[in-house]
mmCIF file of C-alpha atoms and ligand atoms in Angstrom:
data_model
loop_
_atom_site.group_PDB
_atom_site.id
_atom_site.type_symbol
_atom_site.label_atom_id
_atom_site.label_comp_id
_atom_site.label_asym_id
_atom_site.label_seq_id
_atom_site.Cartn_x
_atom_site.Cartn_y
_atom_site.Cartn_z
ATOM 1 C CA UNK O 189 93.091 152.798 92.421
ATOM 2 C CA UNK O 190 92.653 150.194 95.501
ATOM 3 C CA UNK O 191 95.967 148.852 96.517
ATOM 4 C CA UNK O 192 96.165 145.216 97.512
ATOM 5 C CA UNK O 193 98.871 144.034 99.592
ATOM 6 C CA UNK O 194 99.616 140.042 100.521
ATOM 7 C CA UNK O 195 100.928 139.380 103.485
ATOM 8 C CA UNK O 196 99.878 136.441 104.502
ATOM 9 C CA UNK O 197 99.052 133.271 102.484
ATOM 10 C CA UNK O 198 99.382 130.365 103.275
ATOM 11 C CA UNK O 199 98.213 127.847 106.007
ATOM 12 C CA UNK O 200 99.109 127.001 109.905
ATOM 13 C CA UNK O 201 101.703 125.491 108.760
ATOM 14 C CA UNK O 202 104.918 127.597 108.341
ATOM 15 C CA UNK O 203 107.567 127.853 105.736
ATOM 16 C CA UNK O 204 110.189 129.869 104.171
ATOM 17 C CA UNK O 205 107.288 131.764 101.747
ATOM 18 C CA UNK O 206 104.260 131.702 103.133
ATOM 19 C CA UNK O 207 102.297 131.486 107.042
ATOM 20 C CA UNK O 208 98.782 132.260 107.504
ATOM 21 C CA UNK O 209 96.014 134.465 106.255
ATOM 22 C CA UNK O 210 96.359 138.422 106.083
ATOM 23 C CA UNK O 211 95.723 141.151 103.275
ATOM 24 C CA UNK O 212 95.940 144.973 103.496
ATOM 25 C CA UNK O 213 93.625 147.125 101.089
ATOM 26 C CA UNK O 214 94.293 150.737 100.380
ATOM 27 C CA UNK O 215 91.086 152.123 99.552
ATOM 28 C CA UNK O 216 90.063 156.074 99.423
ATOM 29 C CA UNK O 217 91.780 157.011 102.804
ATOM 30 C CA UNK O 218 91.931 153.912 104.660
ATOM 31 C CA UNK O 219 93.729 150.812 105.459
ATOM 32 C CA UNK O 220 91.781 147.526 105.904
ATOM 33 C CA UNK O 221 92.974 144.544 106.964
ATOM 34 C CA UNK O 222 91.605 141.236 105.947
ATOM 35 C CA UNK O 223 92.337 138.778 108.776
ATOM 36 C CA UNK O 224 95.472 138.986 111.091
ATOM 37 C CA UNK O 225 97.284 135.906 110.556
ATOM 38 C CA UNK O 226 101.052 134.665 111.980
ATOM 39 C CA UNK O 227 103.839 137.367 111.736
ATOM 40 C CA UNK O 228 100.983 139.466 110.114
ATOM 41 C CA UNK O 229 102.392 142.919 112.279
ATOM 42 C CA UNK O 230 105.522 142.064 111.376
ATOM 43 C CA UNK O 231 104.958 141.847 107.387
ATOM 44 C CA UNK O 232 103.197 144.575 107.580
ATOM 45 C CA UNK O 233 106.233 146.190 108.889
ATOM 46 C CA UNK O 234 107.987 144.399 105.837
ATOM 47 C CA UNK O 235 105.433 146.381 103.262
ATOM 48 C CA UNK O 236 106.159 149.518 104.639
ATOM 49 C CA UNK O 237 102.582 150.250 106.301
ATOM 50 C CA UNK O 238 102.516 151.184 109.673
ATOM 51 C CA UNK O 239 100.436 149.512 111.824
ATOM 52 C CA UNK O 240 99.188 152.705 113.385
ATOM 53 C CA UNK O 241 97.608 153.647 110.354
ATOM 54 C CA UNK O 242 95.135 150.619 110.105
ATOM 55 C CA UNK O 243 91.988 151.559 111.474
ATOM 56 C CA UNK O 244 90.062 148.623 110.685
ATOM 57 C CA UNK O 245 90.406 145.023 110.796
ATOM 58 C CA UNK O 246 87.896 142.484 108.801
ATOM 59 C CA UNK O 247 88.168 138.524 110.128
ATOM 60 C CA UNK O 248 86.493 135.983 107.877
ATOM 61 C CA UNK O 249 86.874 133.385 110.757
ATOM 62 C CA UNK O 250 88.562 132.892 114.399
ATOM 63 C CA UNK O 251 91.324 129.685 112.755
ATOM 64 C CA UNK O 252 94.537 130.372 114.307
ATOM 65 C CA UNK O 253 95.551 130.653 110.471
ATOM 66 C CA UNK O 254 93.432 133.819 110.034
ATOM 67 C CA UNK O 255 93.611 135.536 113.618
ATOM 68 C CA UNK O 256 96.763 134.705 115.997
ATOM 69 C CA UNK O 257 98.549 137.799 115.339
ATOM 70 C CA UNK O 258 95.393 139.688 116.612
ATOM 71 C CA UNK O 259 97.228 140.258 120.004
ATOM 72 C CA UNK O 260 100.543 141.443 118.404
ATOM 73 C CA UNK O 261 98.435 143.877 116.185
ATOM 74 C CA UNK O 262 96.898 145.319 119.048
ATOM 75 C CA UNK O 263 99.226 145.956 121.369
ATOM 76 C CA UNK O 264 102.323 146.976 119.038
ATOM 77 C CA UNK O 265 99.402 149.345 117.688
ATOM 78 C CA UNK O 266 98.505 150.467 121.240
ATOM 79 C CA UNK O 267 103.070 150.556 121.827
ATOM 80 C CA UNK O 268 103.179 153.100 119.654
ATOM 81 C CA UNK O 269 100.551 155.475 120.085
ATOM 82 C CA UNK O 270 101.097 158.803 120.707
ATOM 83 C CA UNK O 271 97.243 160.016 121.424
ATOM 84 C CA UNK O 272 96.420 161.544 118.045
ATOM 85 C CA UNK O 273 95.237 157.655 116.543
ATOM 86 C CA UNK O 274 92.001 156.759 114.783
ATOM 87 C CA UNK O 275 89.764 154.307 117.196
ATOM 88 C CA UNK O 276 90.032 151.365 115.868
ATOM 89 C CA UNK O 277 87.332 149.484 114.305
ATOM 90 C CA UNK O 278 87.483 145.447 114.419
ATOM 91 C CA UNK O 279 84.507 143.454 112.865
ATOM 92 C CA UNK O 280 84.354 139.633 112.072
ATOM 93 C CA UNK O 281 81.914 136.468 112.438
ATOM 94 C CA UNK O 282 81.446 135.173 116.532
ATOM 95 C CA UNK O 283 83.692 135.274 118.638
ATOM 96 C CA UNK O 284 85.253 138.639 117.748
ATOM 97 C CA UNK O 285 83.704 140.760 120.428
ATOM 98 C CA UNK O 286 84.824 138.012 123.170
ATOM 99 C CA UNK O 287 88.241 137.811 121.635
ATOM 100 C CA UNK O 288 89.012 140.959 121.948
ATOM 101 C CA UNK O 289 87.423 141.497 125.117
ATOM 102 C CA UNK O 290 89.526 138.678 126.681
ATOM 103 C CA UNK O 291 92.545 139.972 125.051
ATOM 104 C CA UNK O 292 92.034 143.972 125.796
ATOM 105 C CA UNK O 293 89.123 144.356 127.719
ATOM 106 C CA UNK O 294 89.738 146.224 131.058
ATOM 107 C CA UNK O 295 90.380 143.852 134.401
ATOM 108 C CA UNK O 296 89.458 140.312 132.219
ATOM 109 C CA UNK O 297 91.782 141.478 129.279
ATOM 110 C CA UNK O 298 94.897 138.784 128.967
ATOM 111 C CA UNK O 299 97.321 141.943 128.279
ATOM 112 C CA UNK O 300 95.501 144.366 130.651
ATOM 113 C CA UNK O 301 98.267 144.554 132.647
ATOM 114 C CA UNK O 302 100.559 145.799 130.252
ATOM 115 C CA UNK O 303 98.254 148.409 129.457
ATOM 116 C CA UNK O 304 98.384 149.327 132.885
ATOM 117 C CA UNK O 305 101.851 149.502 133.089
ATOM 118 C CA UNK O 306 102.249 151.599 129.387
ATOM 119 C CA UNK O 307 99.203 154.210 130.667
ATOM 120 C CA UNK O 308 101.196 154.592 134.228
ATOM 121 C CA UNK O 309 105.022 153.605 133.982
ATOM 122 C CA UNK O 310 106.924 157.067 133.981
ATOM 123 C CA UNK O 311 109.304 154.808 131.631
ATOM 124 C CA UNK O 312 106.592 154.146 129.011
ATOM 125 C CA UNK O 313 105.071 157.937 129.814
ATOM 126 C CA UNK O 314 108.485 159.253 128.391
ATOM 127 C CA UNK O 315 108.648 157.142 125.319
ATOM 128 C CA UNK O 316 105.001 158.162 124.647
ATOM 129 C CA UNK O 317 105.948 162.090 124.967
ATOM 130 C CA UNK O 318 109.338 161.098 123.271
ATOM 131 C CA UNK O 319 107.325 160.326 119.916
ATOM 132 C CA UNK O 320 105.083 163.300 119.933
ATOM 133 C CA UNK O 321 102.415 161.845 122.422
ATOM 134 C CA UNK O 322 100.697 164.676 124.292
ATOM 135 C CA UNK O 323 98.374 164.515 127.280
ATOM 136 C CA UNK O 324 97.144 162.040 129.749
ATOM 137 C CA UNK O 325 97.899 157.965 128.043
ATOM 138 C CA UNK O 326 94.719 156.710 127.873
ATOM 139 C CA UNK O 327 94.232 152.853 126.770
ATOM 140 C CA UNK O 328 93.504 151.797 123.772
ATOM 141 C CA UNK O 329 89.995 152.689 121.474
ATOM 142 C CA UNK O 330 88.387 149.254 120.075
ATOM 143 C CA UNK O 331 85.244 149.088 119.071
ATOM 144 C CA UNK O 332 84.675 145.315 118.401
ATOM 145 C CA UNK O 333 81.631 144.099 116.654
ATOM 146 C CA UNK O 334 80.092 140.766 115.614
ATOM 147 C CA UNK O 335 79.182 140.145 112.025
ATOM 148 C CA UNK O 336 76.582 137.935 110.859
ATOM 149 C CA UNK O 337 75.639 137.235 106.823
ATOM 150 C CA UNK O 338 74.146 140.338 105.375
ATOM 151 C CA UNK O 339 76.045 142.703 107.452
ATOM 152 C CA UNK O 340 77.228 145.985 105.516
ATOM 153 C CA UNK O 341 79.769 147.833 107.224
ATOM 154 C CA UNK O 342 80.432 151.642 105.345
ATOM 155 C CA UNK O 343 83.688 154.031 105.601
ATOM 156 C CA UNK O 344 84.786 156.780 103.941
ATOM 157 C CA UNK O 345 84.654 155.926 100.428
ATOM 158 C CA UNK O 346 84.115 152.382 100.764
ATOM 159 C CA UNK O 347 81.552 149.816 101.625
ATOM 160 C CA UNK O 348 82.179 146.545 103.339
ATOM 161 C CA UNK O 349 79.559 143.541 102.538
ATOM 162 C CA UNK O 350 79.515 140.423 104.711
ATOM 163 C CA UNK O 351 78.255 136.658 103.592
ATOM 164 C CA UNK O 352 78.075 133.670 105.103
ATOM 165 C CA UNK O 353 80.754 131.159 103.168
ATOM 166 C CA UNK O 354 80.998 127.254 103.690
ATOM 167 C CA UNK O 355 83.745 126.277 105.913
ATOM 168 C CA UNK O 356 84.345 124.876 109.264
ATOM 169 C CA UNK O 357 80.469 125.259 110.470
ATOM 170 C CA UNK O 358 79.003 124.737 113.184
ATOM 171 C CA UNK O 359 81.978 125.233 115.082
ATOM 172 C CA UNK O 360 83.267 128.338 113.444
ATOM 173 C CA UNK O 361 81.143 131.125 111.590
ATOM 174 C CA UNK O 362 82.769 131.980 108.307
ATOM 175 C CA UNK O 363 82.267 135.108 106.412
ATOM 176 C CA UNK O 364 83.460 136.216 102.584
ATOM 177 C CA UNK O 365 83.615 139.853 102.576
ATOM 178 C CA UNK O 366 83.134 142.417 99.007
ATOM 179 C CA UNK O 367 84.550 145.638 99.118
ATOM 180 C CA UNK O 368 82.874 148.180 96.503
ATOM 181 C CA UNK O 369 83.896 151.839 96.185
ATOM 182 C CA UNK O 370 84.619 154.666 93.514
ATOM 183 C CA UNK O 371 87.360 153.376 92.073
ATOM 184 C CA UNK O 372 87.268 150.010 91.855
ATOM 185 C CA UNK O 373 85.238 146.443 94.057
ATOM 186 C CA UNK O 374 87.262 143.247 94.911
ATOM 187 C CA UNK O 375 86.433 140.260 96.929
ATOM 188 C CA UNK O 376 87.780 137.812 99.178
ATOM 189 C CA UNK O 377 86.563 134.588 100.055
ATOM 190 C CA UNK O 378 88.022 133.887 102.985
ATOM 191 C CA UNK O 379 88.058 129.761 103.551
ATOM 192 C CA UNK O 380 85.415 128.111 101.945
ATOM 193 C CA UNK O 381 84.390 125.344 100.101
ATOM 194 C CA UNK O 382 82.726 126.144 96.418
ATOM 195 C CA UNK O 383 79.069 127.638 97.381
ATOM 196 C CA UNK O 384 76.716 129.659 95.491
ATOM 197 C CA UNK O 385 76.718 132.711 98.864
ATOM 198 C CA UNK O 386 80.770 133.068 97.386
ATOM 199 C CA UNK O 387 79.861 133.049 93.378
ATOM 200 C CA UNK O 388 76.959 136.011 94.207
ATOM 201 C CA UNK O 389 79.115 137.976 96.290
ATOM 202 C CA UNK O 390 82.074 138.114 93.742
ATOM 203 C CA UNK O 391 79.430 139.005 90.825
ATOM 204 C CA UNK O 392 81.629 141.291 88.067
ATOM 205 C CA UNK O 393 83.601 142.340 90.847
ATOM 206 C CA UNK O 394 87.284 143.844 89.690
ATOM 207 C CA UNK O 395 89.766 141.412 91.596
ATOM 208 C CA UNK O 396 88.470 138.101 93.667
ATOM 209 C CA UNK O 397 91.115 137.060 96.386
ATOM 210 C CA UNK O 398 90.741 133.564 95.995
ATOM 211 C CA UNK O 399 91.568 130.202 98.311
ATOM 212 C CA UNK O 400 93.460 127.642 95.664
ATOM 213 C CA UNK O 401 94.746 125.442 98.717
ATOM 214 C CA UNK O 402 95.508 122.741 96.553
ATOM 215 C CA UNK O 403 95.277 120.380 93.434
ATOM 216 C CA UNK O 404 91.358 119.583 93.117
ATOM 217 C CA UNK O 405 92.795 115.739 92.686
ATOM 218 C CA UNK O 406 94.604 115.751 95.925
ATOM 219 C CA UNK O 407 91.886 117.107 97.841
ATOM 220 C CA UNK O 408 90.873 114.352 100.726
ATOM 221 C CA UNK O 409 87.336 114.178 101.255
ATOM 222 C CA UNK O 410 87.160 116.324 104.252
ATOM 223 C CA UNK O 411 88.795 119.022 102.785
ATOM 224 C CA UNK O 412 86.260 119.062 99.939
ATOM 225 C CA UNK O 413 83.609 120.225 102.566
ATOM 226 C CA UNK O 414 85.722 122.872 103.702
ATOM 227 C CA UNK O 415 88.194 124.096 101.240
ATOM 228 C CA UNK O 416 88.836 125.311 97.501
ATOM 229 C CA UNK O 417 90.796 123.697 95.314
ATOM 230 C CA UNK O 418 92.511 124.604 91.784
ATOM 231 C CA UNK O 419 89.304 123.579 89.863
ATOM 232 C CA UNK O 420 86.695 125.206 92.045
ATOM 233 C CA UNK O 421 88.960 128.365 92.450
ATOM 234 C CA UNK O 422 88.424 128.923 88.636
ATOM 235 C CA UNK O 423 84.905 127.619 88.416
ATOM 236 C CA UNK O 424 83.919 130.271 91.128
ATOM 237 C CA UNK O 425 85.755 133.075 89.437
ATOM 238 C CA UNK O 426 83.989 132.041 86.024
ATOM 239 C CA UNK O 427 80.511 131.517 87.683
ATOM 240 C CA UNK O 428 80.914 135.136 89.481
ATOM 241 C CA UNK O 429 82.293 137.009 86.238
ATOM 242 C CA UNK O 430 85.251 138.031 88.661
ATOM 243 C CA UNK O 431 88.094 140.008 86.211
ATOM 244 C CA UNK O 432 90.776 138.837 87.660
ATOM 245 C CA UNK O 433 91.561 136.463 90.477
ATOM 246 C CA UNK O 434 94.789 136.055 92.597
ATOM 247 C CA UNK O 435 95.049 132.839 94.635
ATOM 248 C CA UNK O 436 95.851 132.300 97.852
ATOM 249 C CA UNK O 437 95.917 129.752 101.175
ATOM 250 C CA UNK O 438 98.449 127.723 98.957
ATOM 251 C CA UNK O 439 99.545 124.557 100.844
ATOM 252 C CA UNK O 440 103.208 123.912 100.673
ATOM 253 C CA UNK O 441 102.864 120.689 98.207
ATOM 254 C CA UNK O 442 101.662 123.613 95.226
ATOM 255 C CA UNK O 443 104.398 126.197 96.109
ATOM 256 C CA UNK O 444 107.085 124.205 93.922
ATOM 257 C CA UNK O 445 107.536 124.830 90.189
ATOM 258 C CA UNK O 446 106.068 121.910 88.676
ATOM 259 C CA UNK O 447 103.158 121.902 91.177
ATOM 260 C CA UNK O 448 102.579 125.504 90.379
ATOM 261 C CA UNK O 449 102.856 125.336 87.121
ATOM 262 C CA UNK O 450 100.065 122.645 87.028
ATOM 263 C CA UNK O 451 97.786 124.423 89.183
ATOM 264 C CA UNK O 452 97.666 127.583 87.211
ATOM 265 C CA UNK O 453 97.234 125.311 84.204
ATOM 266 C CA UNK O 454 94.233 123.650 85.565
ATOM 267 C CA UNK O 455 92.968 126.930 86.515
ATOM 268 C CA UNK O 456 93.758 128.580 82.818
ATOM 269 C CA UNK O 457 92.229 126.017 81.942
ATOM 270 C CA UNK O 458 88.681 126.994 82.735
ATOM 271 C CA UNK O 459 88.958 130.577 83.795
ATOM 272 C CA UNK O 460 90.347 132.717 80.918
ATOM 273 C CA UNK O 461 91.132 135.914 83.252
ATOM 274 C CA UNK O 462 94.249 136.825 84.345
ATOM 275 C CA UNK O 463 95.527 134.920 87.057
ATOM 276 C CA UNK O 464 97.969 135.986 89.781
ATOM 277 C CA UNK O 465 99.921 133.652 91.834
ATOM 278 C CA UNK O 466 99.587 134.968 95.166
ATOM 279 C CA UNK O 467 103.334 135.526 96.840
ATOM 280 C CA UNK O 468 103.481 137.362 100.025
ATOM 281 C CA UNK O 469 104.800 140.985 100.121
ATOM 282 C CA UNK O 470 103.200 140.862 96.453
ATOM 283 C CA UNK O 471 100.993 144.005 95.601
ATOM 284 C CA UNK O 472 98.396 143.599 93.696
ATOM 285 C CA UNK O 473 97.256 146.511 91.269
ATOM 286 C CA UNK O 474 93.190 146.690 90.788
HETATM 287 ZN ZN1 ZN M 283 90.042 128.158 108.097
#
């Protein structure tokens, strides 16, 4: 069965529990990655998954919340290579190709010149033969791509759909993404407010990775064109005949008991599936 790992969320804003936007999906083969939010190398670390062994990388959108560890990722990935790695396969809304060209990208990249010094320092040559690397060190493999609403992105065993979701438009393309294979489909809506392009893309799926960011009653007006709260969190789930749903993208003002306790009342409240509490570090069975 798909494994579903938490590692990240929660919002910018850091505390003791929860930072940021990132989930790892074990499905068939392969390790995806659903946005690379703070410390999201380093939790991954934390789960036991090495980072080597992610070969492809999903963003919903280019907030800091959802992408900041992108340079960490790529360059501890790229640290401990040893020649034998997958390419790795990055996909998101605009401006994911730029990113990572400005980040990796030969001459313009920010970090091109520790590449060059890792491909050419006899220091960094020795710790790359040291772990089993063979051969000339060649930079890093990325192939990059843009994703617009629609797109359908296929591995080994699994299929990747993209949709457009309601969030921080025009400045920032948003995507939801629904993975479907063999054994089992779940979906994640990335940010979003409630919007029928999220309830069609969920439809029966087995698990629906859901933004709960806060009570629906605290919810400022702004954030109601952006964001999910407790009762649209269950509405969507009900609308899309999701199985089960596990929130996520608490803010810090749900995370204590009574808070908590409230929220997943409200949400029991009109969504009779089982609901998970997202924690990070939590695995989620499918
Ligand atoms: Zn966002």
């Amino acid at each position: 069965m798909p494994r579903l790992i938490i590692l990240g969320c929660g919002t910018p804003a850091p505390n003791l529990v929860r930072w940021g936007s990132a989930f790892l999906l074990n499905v068939a083969n392969d390790w995806l990655l659903f946005d690379c939010g703070p410390a999201t190398t380093y939790k991954m670390y934390r789960a036991g998954v090495k980072v080597t062994e992610v070969d492809h990388v999903f963003f919903t959108h280019h907030h800091s919340d959802h992408d900041s560890d992108y340079p960490c990722f790529l360059l501890t990935r790229f640290d401990l290579y040893t020649g034998k790695e997958n390419p790795l396969n990055v996909y998101g809304p605009p401006p994911t190709e730029r990113l990572t060209g400005q980040l990796m990208g030969k001459e313009q990249g920010a970090f091109w010149h520790d590449i060059v010094a890792l491909t050419n320092h006899p220091m960094s040559l020795g710790a790359y033969r040291g772990r089993g690397g063979v051969g000339e060190r060649k930079p890093p493999v990325i192939h990059a791509r843009d994703l617009t609403s629609g797109d359908v992105i296929t591995g080994d065993g699994w299929q990747v759909r993209a949709a457009e979701v309601a969030h921080a438009q025009p400045y920032l393309d948003s995507l939801g993404y629904r993975v479907d294979s063999d054994v089992g489909s779940v979906a994640f809506s990335g940010d979003t407010r409630p919007c029928d392009a999220l309830t069609e893309l969920a439809r029966d799926v087995d698990l629906l990775v859901m933004e709960c960011t806060r009570r629906e009653d605290d919810m400022s007006e702004g954030s109601r064109t952006a964001e999910t709260g407790s009762r649209g969190s269950a509405q969507t789930a009900v609308d899309s005949g999701a199985k089960k749903m596990v929130l996520v993208h608490q803010n810090e003002m749900i995370d204590d008991p009574v808070a908590r306790s409230e929220v997943i009342a409200e949400v029991k409240g009109i969504y009779d599936g089982p609901v998970i509490w997202g924690e990070e570090l939590l695995e989620v069975k499918i």
